[in-house]
Short mmCIF file of C-alpha atoms and ligand atoms in Angstrom, two decimals:
data_model
loop_
_atom_site.label_atom_id
_atom_site.label_comp_id
_atom_site.label_asym_id
_atom_site.label_seq_id
_atom_site.Cartn_x
_atom_site.Cartn_y
_atom_site.Cartn_z
CA MET A 1 -11.01 -19.13 -4.77
CA THR A 2 -10.27 -17.82 -8.03
CA TYR A 3 -12.27 -14.39 -9.27
CA LYS A 4 -11.31 -12.58 -12.30
CA LEU A 5 -12.16 -8.79 -12.05
CA PRO A 6 -14.19 -8.01 -14.97
CA ASP A 7 -12.49 -6.36 -18.14
CA THR A 8 -14.10 -3.03 -17.73
CA THR A 9 -12.74 0.30 -16.72
CA LEU A 10 -13.87 -0.34 -13.08
CA GLY A 11 -12.34 -3.72 -12.99
CA GLN A 12 -8.84 -2.08 -14.18
CA GLU A 13 -9.15 0.48 -11.71
CA ILE A 14 -9.53 -1.97 -8.87
CA ALA A 15 -6.92 -4.17 -9.92
CA ALA A 16 -4.56 -1.21 -10.44
CA GLY A 17 -5.47 -0.11 -6.79
CA GLN A 18 -7.01 3.31 -8.31
CA PRO A 19 -9.64 5.09 -6.01
CA THR A 20 -13.31 4.41 -7.95
CA LEU A 21 -16.80 3.77 -7.20
CA TRP A 22 -18.87 0.58 -7.49
CA VAL A 23 -22.38 0.68 -7.36
CA ASN A 24 -24.00 -2.60 -5.98
CA PRO A 25 -26.40 -3.80 -8.91
CA SER A 26 -28.33 -6.00 -6.22
CA TYR A 27 -29.09 -2.67 -4.29
CA ARG A 28 -32.92 -3.06 -3.48
CA LEU A 29 -35.25 -0.40 -1.95
CA GLY A 30 -38.46 -1.49 -0.17
CA ALA A 31 -39.06 -2.66 3.36
CA ILE A 32 -36.39 -5.00 4.80
CA ASP A 33 -37.13 -8.38 4.04
CA SER A 34 -35.46 -10.36 6.82
CA SER A 35 -36.83 -13.78 6.46
CA ASP A 36 -33.93 -15.11 4.98
CA LEU A 37 -31.25 -13.06 7.15
CA PRO A 38 -29.55 -13.75 10.31
CA VAL A 39 -30.89 -10.37 11.91
CA SER A 40 -34.03 -8.58 12.14
CA PRO A 41 -34.97 -4.77 12.64
CA ALA A 42 -36.59 -6.00 15.99
CA ASP A 43 -33.19 -7.15 17.02
CA VAL A 44 -32.05 -3.47 16.51
CA VAL A 45 -34.65 -2.13 19.04
CA GLU A 46 -33.70 -5.21 21.24
CA ALA A 47 -30.07 -4.28 21.21
CA LYS A 48 -31.29 -0.46 22.13
CA GLN A 49 -32.95 -1.83 25.04
CA ASN A 50 -29.69 -3.87 26.32
CA TRP A 51 -27.62 -1.00 26.09
CA GLU A 52 -30.11 0.96 28.24
CA ARG A 53 -30.41 -1.86 30.75
CA LEU A 54 -26.55 -1.85 30.83
CA ALA A 55 -25.92 2.01 31.14
CA PRO A 56 -25.92 2.12 34.86
CA LEU A 57 -22.83 -0.40 34.93
CA LEU A 58 -21.25 1.01 32.12
CA GLN A 59 -21.31 4.33 34.15
CA ALA A 60 -20.29 2.64 37.35
CA CYS A 61 -17.47 0.95 35.38
CA PHE A 62 -16.09 4.16 33.40
CA GLU A 63 -15.26 7.64 34.81
CA GLU A 64 -15.81 9.19 31.56
CA LEU A 65 -19.47 7.84 31.45
CA ARG A 66 -20.42 9.70 34.91
CA GLU A 67 -21.84 12.51 32.91
CA THR A 68 -23.68 10.84 30.10
CA GLY A 69 -25.80 8.53 32.08
CA GLY A 70 -23.79 5.32 30.99
CA ALA A 71 -24.43 6.46 27.15
CA ILE A 72 -21.73 6.09 24.77
CA ARG A 73 -22.39 8.55 22.42
CA SER A 74 -20.47 10.91 19.85
CA ASN A 75 -21.31 14.29 18.35
CA LEU A 76 -22.68 15.05 15.20
CA VAL A 77 -20.92 18.30 13.73
CA GLU A 78 -21.79 20.36 10.59
CA LEU A 79 -18.60 20.90 8.47
CA GLN A 80 -17.58 24.44 8.31
CA GLY A 81 -14.22 25.54 7.34
CA LEU A 82 -13.16 21.90 6.50
CA ARG A 83 -16.11 21.89 3.86
CA ASP A 84 -14.36 24.47 1.65
CA ALA A 85 -10.72 23.10 2.34
CA ILE A 86 -11.69 19.85 0.97
CA GLY A 87 -13.67 21.30 -2.06
CA TYR A 88 -17.11 20.83 -1.18
CA ASP A 89 -17.92 24.59 -1.29
CA SER A 90 -20.62 24.10 -4.04
CA LEU A 91 -24.27 23.90 -2.97
CA ASP A 92 -24.90 20.50 -4.67
CA TYR A 93 -23.20 18.85 -1.79
CA GLY A 94 -26.24 19.83 0.50
CA ARG A 95 -25.49 19.66 4.35
CA LEU A 96 -22.50 17.67 5.35
CA PHE A 97 -21.97 16.51 8.74
CA ILE A 98 -19.12 14.77 10.68
CA LYS A 99 -20.29 11.77 12.71
CA ALA A 100 -17.36 11.98 15.72
CA ASP A 101 -17.04 8.60 16.65
CA SER A 102 -13.31 9.20 16.53
CA ASP A 103 -14.21 10.69 20.05
CA LEU A 104 -16.13 8.20 21.42
CA PRO A 105 -15.53 7.49 25.03
CA VAL A 106 -14.16 4.35 26.41
CA ALA A 107 -12.47 3.30 23.26
CA GLY A 108 -11.77 6.47 20.93
CA SER A 109 -13.33 4.67 18.22
CA ILE A 110 -16.34 3.29 16.45
CA LYS A 111 -15.32 -0.02 18.15
CA ALA A 112 -16.77 1.28 21.35
CA ARG A 113 -20.30 0.49 20.03
CA GLY A 114 -19.47 -2.93 19.25
CA GLY A 115 -16.57 -4.39 21.61
CA VAL A 116 -17.88 -2.71 24.70
CA TYR A 117 -21.55 -3.83 23.98
CA GLU A 118 -20.68 -7.55 23.55
CA VAL A 119 -18.35 -7.85 26.45
CA PHE A 120 -20.85 -6.18 28.87
CA LEU A 121 -23.97 -8.45 27.42
CA PHE A 122 -21.64 -11.46 27.66
CA ALA A 123 -20.75 -10.48 31.52
CA GLU A 124 -24.51 -9.87 32.32
CA ASN A 125 -25.68 -13.23 30.97
CA LEU A 126 -22.48 -15.18 32.46
CA ALA A 127 -23.71 -13.48 35.87
CA ARG A 128 -27.48 -14.50 35.56
CA GLU A 129 -26.46 -17.94 34.46
CA ASN A 130 -24.21 -18.47 37.45
CA GLY A 131 -26.78 -16.93 39.74
CA LEU A 132 -24.72 -13.75 40.67
CA LEU A 133 -27.39 -11.43 39.32
CA GLY A 134 -31.16 -12.02 39.98
CA GLU A 135 -34.15 -10.93 38.28
CA ASP A 136 -34.65 -7.74 40.52
CA ASP A 137 -30.91 -6.98 41.24
CA ASP A 138 -29.20 -3.75 40.33
CA VAL A 139 -27.05 -4.58 37.43
CA ARG A 140 -24.18 -2.26 39.08
CA LYS A 141 -23.67 -5.23 41.76
CA LEU A 142 -21.39 -6.49 38.44
CA ALA A 143 -19.07 -3.77 39.33
CA GLY A 144 -18.62 -5.08 42.77
CA ASP A 145 -15.95 -7.35 44.31
CA GLU A 146 -17.84 -10.52 44.42
CA ALA A 147 -18.62 -10.21 40.61
CA ARG A 148 -15.04 -9.35 39.64
CA ALA A 149 -13.71 -12.12 41.44
CA PHE A 150 -16.07 -14.40 39.51
CA PHE A 151 -15.45 -12.94 36.07
CA SER A 152 -11.47 -13.03 36.75
CA LYS A 153 -11.89 -16.84 36.24
CA TYR A 154 -12.81 -16.42 32.48
CA THR A 155 -10.78 -14.99 29.55
CA VAL A 156 -12.18 -12.52 26.64
CA ALA A 157 -10.64 -13.13 23.52
CA VAL A 158 -10.50 -11.38 20.30
CA GLY A 159 -8.41 -11.07 16.84
CA SER A 160 -7.82 -7.49 15.91
CA THR A 161 -6.00 -5.08 13.60
CA GLY A 162 -5.87 -2.67 16.80
CA ASN A 163 -9.12 -0.94 17.57
CA LEU A 164 -11.32 -3.84 18.20
CA GLY A 165 -8.53 -5.19 20.59
CA LEU A 166 -8.55 -1.82 22.35
CA SER A 167 -12.33 -1.72 22.78
CA VAL A 168 -12.77 -5.40 23.82
CA GLY A 169 -9.55 -5.19 26.05
CA ILE A 170 -10.48 -2.21 27.79
CA ALA A 171 -14.03 -3.45 28.40
CA ALA A 172 -13.09 -6.80 29.65
CA ARG A 173 -10.68 -5.58 32.19
CA ALA A 174 -13.00 -2.82 33.56
CA LEU A 175 -15.04 -5.88 34.56
CA GLY A 176 -11.98 -7.90 35.74
CA PHE A 177 -11.92 -10.46 33.25
CA LYS A 178 -8.79 -11.60 31.90
CA ALA A 179 -8.33 -10.49 27.97
CA THR A 180 -6.15 -11.80 25.17
CA VAL A 181 -5.82 -9.80 22.01
CA HIS A 182 -4.53 -11.45 18.77
CA MET A 183 -2.90 -8.78 16.74
CA SER A 184 -2.35 -8.77 13.16
CA SER A 185 0.85 -7.42 11.64
CA ASP A 186 -0.90 -4.09 10.84
CA ALA A 187 -1.24 -3.27 14.45
CA LYS A 188 0.31 0.03 15.54
CA GLN A 189 2.71 -0.56 18.69
CA TRP A 190 0.86 2.21 20.62
CA LYS A 191 -2.16 0.23 20.68
CA VAL A 192 -0.39 -2.99 21.94
CA ASP A 193 1.51 -0.73 24.36
CA ARG A 194 -1.65 0.63 25.87
CA LEU A 195 -3.31 -2.99 25.98
CA VAL A 196 -0.20 -4.12 27.85
CA ARG A 197 -0.34 -1.33 30.47
CA MET A 198 -4.02 -2.48 30.99
CA GLY A 199 -2.88 -6.15 32.05
CA VAL A 200 -3.98 -7.54 28.50
CA GLU A 201 -2.17 -10.45 26.98
CA VAL A 202 -1.30 -9.25 23.44
CA VAL A 203 -0.11 -12.28 20.82
CA LYS A 204 1.54 -10.64 18.11
CA HIS A 205 1.09 -12.44 14.70
CA GLU A 206 3.40 -12.00 11.70
CA ALA A 207 0.55 -12.57 9.72
CA ASP A 208 -2.81 -10.55 8.48
CA TYR A 209 -5.86 -10.01 10.37
CA THR A 210 -7.80 -13.27 9.02
CA THR A 211 -5.06 -15.32 10.22
CA ALA A 212 -5.05 -13.42 13.73
CA VAL A 213 -8.63 -14.20 14.14
CA GLU A 214 -8.26 -17.72 13.06
CA ASN A 215 -5.57 -18.43 15.73
CA ALA A 216 -7.72 -16.69 18.50
CA ARG A 217 -10.63 -18.84 17.48
CA VAL A 218 -8.71 -22.12 17.48
CA VAL A 219 -7.18 -21.29 21.21
CA ALA A 220 -10.80 -20.54 22.29
CA GLU A 221 -12.40 -23.58 21.15
CA GLY A 222 -10.48 -25.76 23.33
CA ASP A 223 -11.19 -23.94 26.63
CA PRO A 224 -14.65 -23.39 28.19
CA THR A 225 -13.08 -20.51 30.13
CA ILE A 226 -12.41 -18.68 27.00
CA TYR A 227 -15.17 -16.21 25.75
CA PHE A 228 -14.02 -15.44 21.89
CA VAL A 229 -15.63 -12.11 20.36
CA ASP A 230 -15.70 -13.75 16.97
CA ASP A 231 -15.65 -10.39 14.27
CA GLU A 232 -16.00 -12.60 11.32
CA LYS A 233 -19.45 -13.91 12.91
CA SER A 234 -20.81 -12.05 15.98
CA ARG A 235 -24.54 -10.63 15.90
CA HIS A 236 -23.67 -8.88 19.21
CA LEU A 237 -21.07 -6.74 17.62
CA PHE A 238 -23.25 -6.10 14.61
CA LEU A 239 -26.08 -5.24 16.71
CA GLY A 240 -24.19 -3.16 19.10
CA TYR A 241 -23.30 -0.82 16.15
CA SER A 242 -26.70 -1.09 14.44
CA VAL A 243 -28.05 1.26 17.67
CA ALA A 244 -25.95 4.30 16.13
CA ALA A 245 -28.73 4.92 13.92
CA PHE A 246 -31.24 6.00 16.71
CA GLU A 247 -28.94 8.18 17.91
CA LEU A 248 -28.05 9.72 14.39
CA ALA A 249 -31.92 9.87 13.76
CA GLU A 250 -32.04 12.10 17.08
CA GLN A 251 -29.53 14.38 16.42
CA LEU A 252 -30.22 14.76 12.67
CA LYS A 253 -33.94 16.06 14.28
CA ALA A 254 -32.00 18.39 16.38
CA ALA A 255 -30.06 19.83 13.88
CA GLY A 256 -33.36 20.62 11.70
CA VAL A 257 -32.56 18.04 9.14
CA THR A 258 -35.41 16.09 7.36
CA VAL A 259 -34.98 12.89 5.82
CA ASP A 260 -37.33 11.77 3.48
CA GLU A 261 -37.88 11.36 -0.27
CA GLN A 262 -37.21 15.00 -1.13
CA ASN A 263 -34.38 14.93 0.91
CA PRO A 264 -31.95 11.97 0.80
CA LEU A 265 -29.53 10.78 3.67
CA PHE A 266 -25.98 9.61 2.16
CA LEU A 267 -23.71 7.56 4.77
CA TYR A 268 -20.05 7.03 4.33
CA LEU A 269 -18.47 4.31 6.49
CA PRO A 270 -15.00 3.01 6.55
CA CYS A 271 -15.08 -0.49 6.14
CA GLY A 272 -12.80 -3.49 7.43
CA ILE A 273 -14.13 -6.63 8.24
CA GLY A 274 -17.77 -5.01 7.40
CA GLY A 275 -19.14 -5.54 11.31
CA ALA A 276 -19.06 -1.58 11.92
CA PRO A 277 -20.24 -0.22 8.82
CA GLY A 278 -22.62 -3.12 8.34
CA GLY A 279 -24.23 -2.89 11.49
CA VAL A 280 -24.70 1.00 11.15
CA THR A 281 -26.04 0.46 7.62
CA PHE A 282 -28.86 -2.46 9.04
CA GLY A 283 -29.57 0.00 11.83
CA ALA A 284 -30.21 2.92 9.40
CA LYS A 285 -32.14 0.84 7.05
CA ALA A 286 -34.29 0.10 9.99
CA VAL A 287 -34.77 3.89 10.87
CA PHE A 288 -34.70 5.58 7.68
CA GLY A 289 -35.78 2.84 5.05
CA ASP A 290 -35.38 3.67 1.70
CA ASN A 291 -34.50 7.53 2.08
CA VAL A 292 -30.98 6.49 3.06
CA HIS A 293 -28.04 5.45 1.13
CA PRO A 294 -25.36 3.77 2.85
CA PHE A 295 -21.80 3.49 0.95
CA PHE A 296 -18.77 1.73 2.68
CA VAL A 297 -15.25 3.05 1.73
CA GLU A 298 -12.08 0.88 1.68
CA PRO A 299 -8.48 1.19 0.92
CA ALA A 300 -7.51 0.87 -2.66
CA GLN A 301 -5.54 -1.93 -1.55
CA SER A 302 -7.68 -3.75 0.89
CA PRO A 303 -11.31 -3.68 -0.83
CA CYS A 304 -12.25 -6.82 0.61
CA ALA A 305 -16.21 -5.83 0.63
CA LEU A 306 -16.01 -4.57 -3.11
CA VAL A 307 -14.39 -7.21 -4.68
CA HIS A 308 -16.28 -9.80 -2.80
CA MET A 309 -19.79 -8.25 -3.42
CA MET A 310 -18.91 -7.70 -6.71
CA SER A 311 -18.06 -11.07 -7.31
CA GLY A 312 -21.54 -12.35 -6.55
CA SER A 313 -19.87 -15.34 -5.24
CA GLU A 314 -20.99 -17.80 -2.39
CA GLU A 315 -17.39 -18.44 -1.57
CA LEU A 316 -15.39 -15.52 0.14
CA VAL A 317 -13.23 -13.44 -2.26
CA SER A 318 -10.40 -12.06 -0.72
CA VAL A 319 -8.27 -8.91 -2.14
CA TYR A 320 -5.18 -11.38 -2.51
CA ASP A 321 -7.12 -13.50 -4.95
CA VAL A 322 -7.27 -10.40 -7.39
CA GLY A 323 -3.81 -9.60 -6.86
CA LEU A 324 -4.10 -6.60 -4.37
CA THR A 325 -1.77 -6.30 -1.51
CA ASN A 326 -3.75 -5.40 1.60
CA LYS A 327 -1.01 -2.83 2.60
CA THR A 328 -2.49 0.43 3.94
CA GLU A 329 -1.52 3.10 6.64
CA ALA A 330 -5.36 2.74 7.49
CA ASP A 331 -4.86 -0.07 9.83
CA GLY A 332 -8.71 -0.29 11.08
CA MET A 333 -9.47 -0.98 7.42
CA ALA A 334 -6.57 -3.65 6.43
CA VAL A 335 -8.88 -6.58 6.10
CA ALA A 336 -8.55 -8.94 3.07
CA ARG A 337 -11.71 -10.79 3.39
CA MET A 338 -14.78 -9.61 4.78
CA SER A 339 -17.18 -11.28 7.06
CA ALA A 340 -19.42 -13.58 5.53
CA PHE A 341 -22.41 -13.11 7.98
CA VAL A 342 -22.10 -9.23 7.03
CA ALA A 343 -21.90 -9.96 3.23
CA THR A 344 -25.35 -12.25 3.47
CA VAL A 345 -26.84 -8.97 5.34
CA MET A 346 -25.55 -6.51 3.09
CA ARG A 347 -26.04 -8.09 -0.30
CA GLU A 348 -29.37 -6.03 -1.16
CA MET A 349 -29.03 -3.43 1.53
CA LEU A 350 -25.66 -1.61 0.64
CA ALA A 351 -25.60 0.96 -2.10
CA GLY A 352 -22.20 0.46 -3.15
CA VAL A 353 -18.53 1.09 -2.25
CA TYR A 354 -15.74 3.26 -3.18
CA THR A 355 -12.10 3.12 -2.61
CA VAL A 356 -9.41 5.72 -1.62
CA ALA A 357 -5.56 5.93 -1.90
CA ASP A 358 -3.61 6.44 1.29
CA ASP A 359 -2.13 9.45 0.26
CA ASP A 360 -5.62 11.07 0.22
CA LEU A 361 -6.13 9.86 3.57
CA LEU A 362 -3.31 11.88 4.66
CA ARG A 363 -4.47 14.83 2.97
CA MET A 364 -7.82 14.78 4.46
CA LEU A 365 -6.13 14.04 7.92
CA LEU A 366 -4.15 17.28 7.75
CA ALA A 367 -7.19 19.19 6.35
CA ALA A 368 -9.24 17.97 9.00
CA HIS A 369 -6.93 19.09 11.78
CA GLU A 370 -5.95 22.29 10.53
CA THR A 371 -9.38 23.65 9.86
CA GLU A 372 -11.23 21.95 12.74
CA GLY A 373 -8.65 20.61 15.08
CA TRP A 374 -10.05 17.21 14.60
CA ARG A 375 -7.85 14.27 15.24
CA PHE A 376 -8.64 11.35 13.21
CA GLU A 377 -6.79 8.26 12.51
CA PRO A 378 -6.06 7.64 8.72
CA SER A 379 -9.17 4.98 8.31
CA ALA A 380 -11.32 7.65 9.70
CA THR A 381 -10.83 10.28 6.92
CA ALA A 382 -11.60 8.10 4.27
CA ALA A 383 -15.51 8.86 5.08
CA LEU A 384 -14.40 12.54 3.77
CA LEU A 385 -14.09 11.54 0.15
CA GLY A 386 -17.58 10.23 -0.16
CA PRO A 387 -19.88 12.85 -1.44
CA GLU A 388 -17.13 13.78 -4.33
CA PHE A 389 -18.17 10.54 -5.41
CA ILE A 390 -21.70 10.53 -5.49
CA VAL A 391 -22.08 14.03 -6.73
CA ARG A 392 -19.37 13.97 -9.33
CA HIS A 393 -18.06 10.38 -10.09
CA PRO A 394 -19.89 9.12 -13.66
CA HIS A 395 -21.05 6.02 -11.44
CA GLY A 396 -22.47 8.24 -8.74
CA GLU A 397 -24.38 10.15 -11.33
CA GLU A 398 -25.95 7.08 -12.71
CA PHE A 399 -26.62 5.88 -8.97
CA THR A 400 -28.55 9.27 -8.25
CA ALA A 401 -30.36 9.35 -11.83
CA GLN A 402 -31.42 5.59 -11.51
CA HIS A 403 -33.13 6.73 -7.79
CA GLY A 404 -34.68 9.84 -9.11
CA ILE A 405 -32.46 11.85 -7.05
CA GLN A 406 -30.04 13.54 -9.33
CA ASP A 407 -32.10 17.16 -8.87
CA LYS A 408 -32.38 16.33 -5.07
CA LEU A 409 -28.71 16.61 -4.22
CA GLY A 410 -28.96 20.23 -3.08
CA ASP A 411 -31.36 19.07 -0.44
CA ALA A 412 -29.40 16.14 0.70
CA THR A 413 -27.33 15.44 3.79
CA HIS A 414 -24.07 13.47 3.69
CA ILE A 415 -22.90 11.77 7.04
CA LEU A 416 -19.18 11.43 6.99
CA TRP A 417 -18.59 8.70 9.63
CA ALA A 418 -15.14 9.50 11.50
CA THR A 419 -14.74 6.03 12.99
CA GLY A 420 -11.64 6.75 15.20
CA GLY A 421 -8.53 8.75 16.43
CA SER A 422 -8.86 10.34 19.83
CA PHE A 423 -6.83 7.77 21.43
CA VAL A 424 -3.76 8.25 18.77
CA PRO A 425 -0.86 9.36 21.03
CA ASP A 426 0.70 12.99 20.21
CA GLU A 427 4.05 11.72 18.67
CA GLN A 428 2.21 9.20 16.23
CA PHE A 429 -0.28 11.94 15.38
CA GLN A 430 2.40 14.51 14.53
CA ASN A 431 4.17 11.80 12.36
CA PHE A 432 1.03 11.54 10.30
CA LEU A 433 0.76 15.36 9.82
CA THR A 434 4.72 15.45 8.87
CA GLU A 435 3.96 12.67 6.50
CA ALA A 436 0.97 14.32 5.22
CA LYS A 437 2.81 17.67 4.44
CA SER A 438 5.47 15.51 2.39
CA THR A 439 3.32 13.82 0.00
C1 PLP B 1 -12.66 -1.28 12.83
C2 PLP B 1 -12.54 -0.13 12.52
C3 PLP B 1 -13.13 0.34 11.10
C4 PLP B 1 -14.00 -1.02 10.33
O1 PLP B 1 -14.85 -1.81 10.80
P1 PLP B 1 -14.97 -2.98 10.46
O2 PLP B 1 -15.98 -3.65 11.52
O3 PLP B 1 -13.79 -3.89 10.58
O4 PLP B 1 -15.42 -3.10 8.95
C5 PLP B 1 -13.14 1.63 10.20
N1 PLP B 1 -12.62 2.38 11.01
C6 PLP B 1 -11.81 2.36 12.24
C7 PLP B 1 -11.15 3.56 12.60
C8 PLP B 1 -12.09 1.15 12.86
O5 PLP B 1 -11.29 1.06 13.99
#
């Protein structure tokens, strides 16, 4: 694919790997017209029901869900000390919250919402098709010996830069499946080690994420006992993530936050292939409609959603096509080519994309740790830079003016979606802190 970035300041900044903000000219307000889309708002409601039906099984499989009734939820925490530390002391920034998926149970990242959902749904369907779970049976039967013995004949496979592999591997092993994770060269060793300890087969590729996924898909195609979680195409992953919007709505209400025409809501969502942020965006549009404005954030060297969506091309544009390296410390976002499925759904639904430099990610990681004791991985901290772009960047000002909300920023709410971190081992986290202090 050849695509030339426009010869504008924006195009030059992207080509030079400098942080910037792109506003999506196709962003459209109004009810979601899903007639041409592969997913609909009704699917989000159905996914919520699936999660609820599976909750007792999740509770039976995971110690840490004993107290939650099987729900996999994270806290919504208003920024306090961190707010001033990263320069958001002005009233122009409205209210700021961290959505702490960094602490999500089971997988320690936002991938718990997608990977765990898809694996458990697959297990349930497989069991029903094979007569292991009848209409009236308790779904917890699937945590029993008979089901485990049956599941052990199947393999769940996935390609990953790390966290999706962790989530899918943990979920698959909890039910007794075999699991194979194809890791890209970006994958951190500790993620590999953790999977190996759980009995997951890890195939390490000397190539990037897209190649790791392709390899995993090819292996799976020839073998009916392999179920492939396809991050480039999966509706299940996408819909599993989308349910987070209901959780957010409930938590905002509890925090006394109104979301309406006078009180806009901004979301900042770290993006790799687009599944997690795309799913959350889709759910949020279904729940909050025109009053939510979702933005993705990507590393300045891996802005795959930005370059593809900006190109307007039918064929996928990769970051290599515009001369970028896809090299970043933010392994959760080290993806050169976005999902075509997500690109289609996001075309009119995504407000824009901003990019961040690795140095700033480490700076934010340090600030979040020093002020609030947060443990974020570099990918997660990318969300913290969003409000600055919307409130201060010229393209952000254009965006708010265009939507008539430039005077409502003081009444706006910003959600900084911290996507992962609690599983990062101490030693690795200390290295991040040391690195951050020296940059
Ligand atoms: C996976 C991941 C993302 C991005 O999700 P995609 O579905 O790949 O777009 C962001 N942050 C973290 C920590 C992740 O693990």
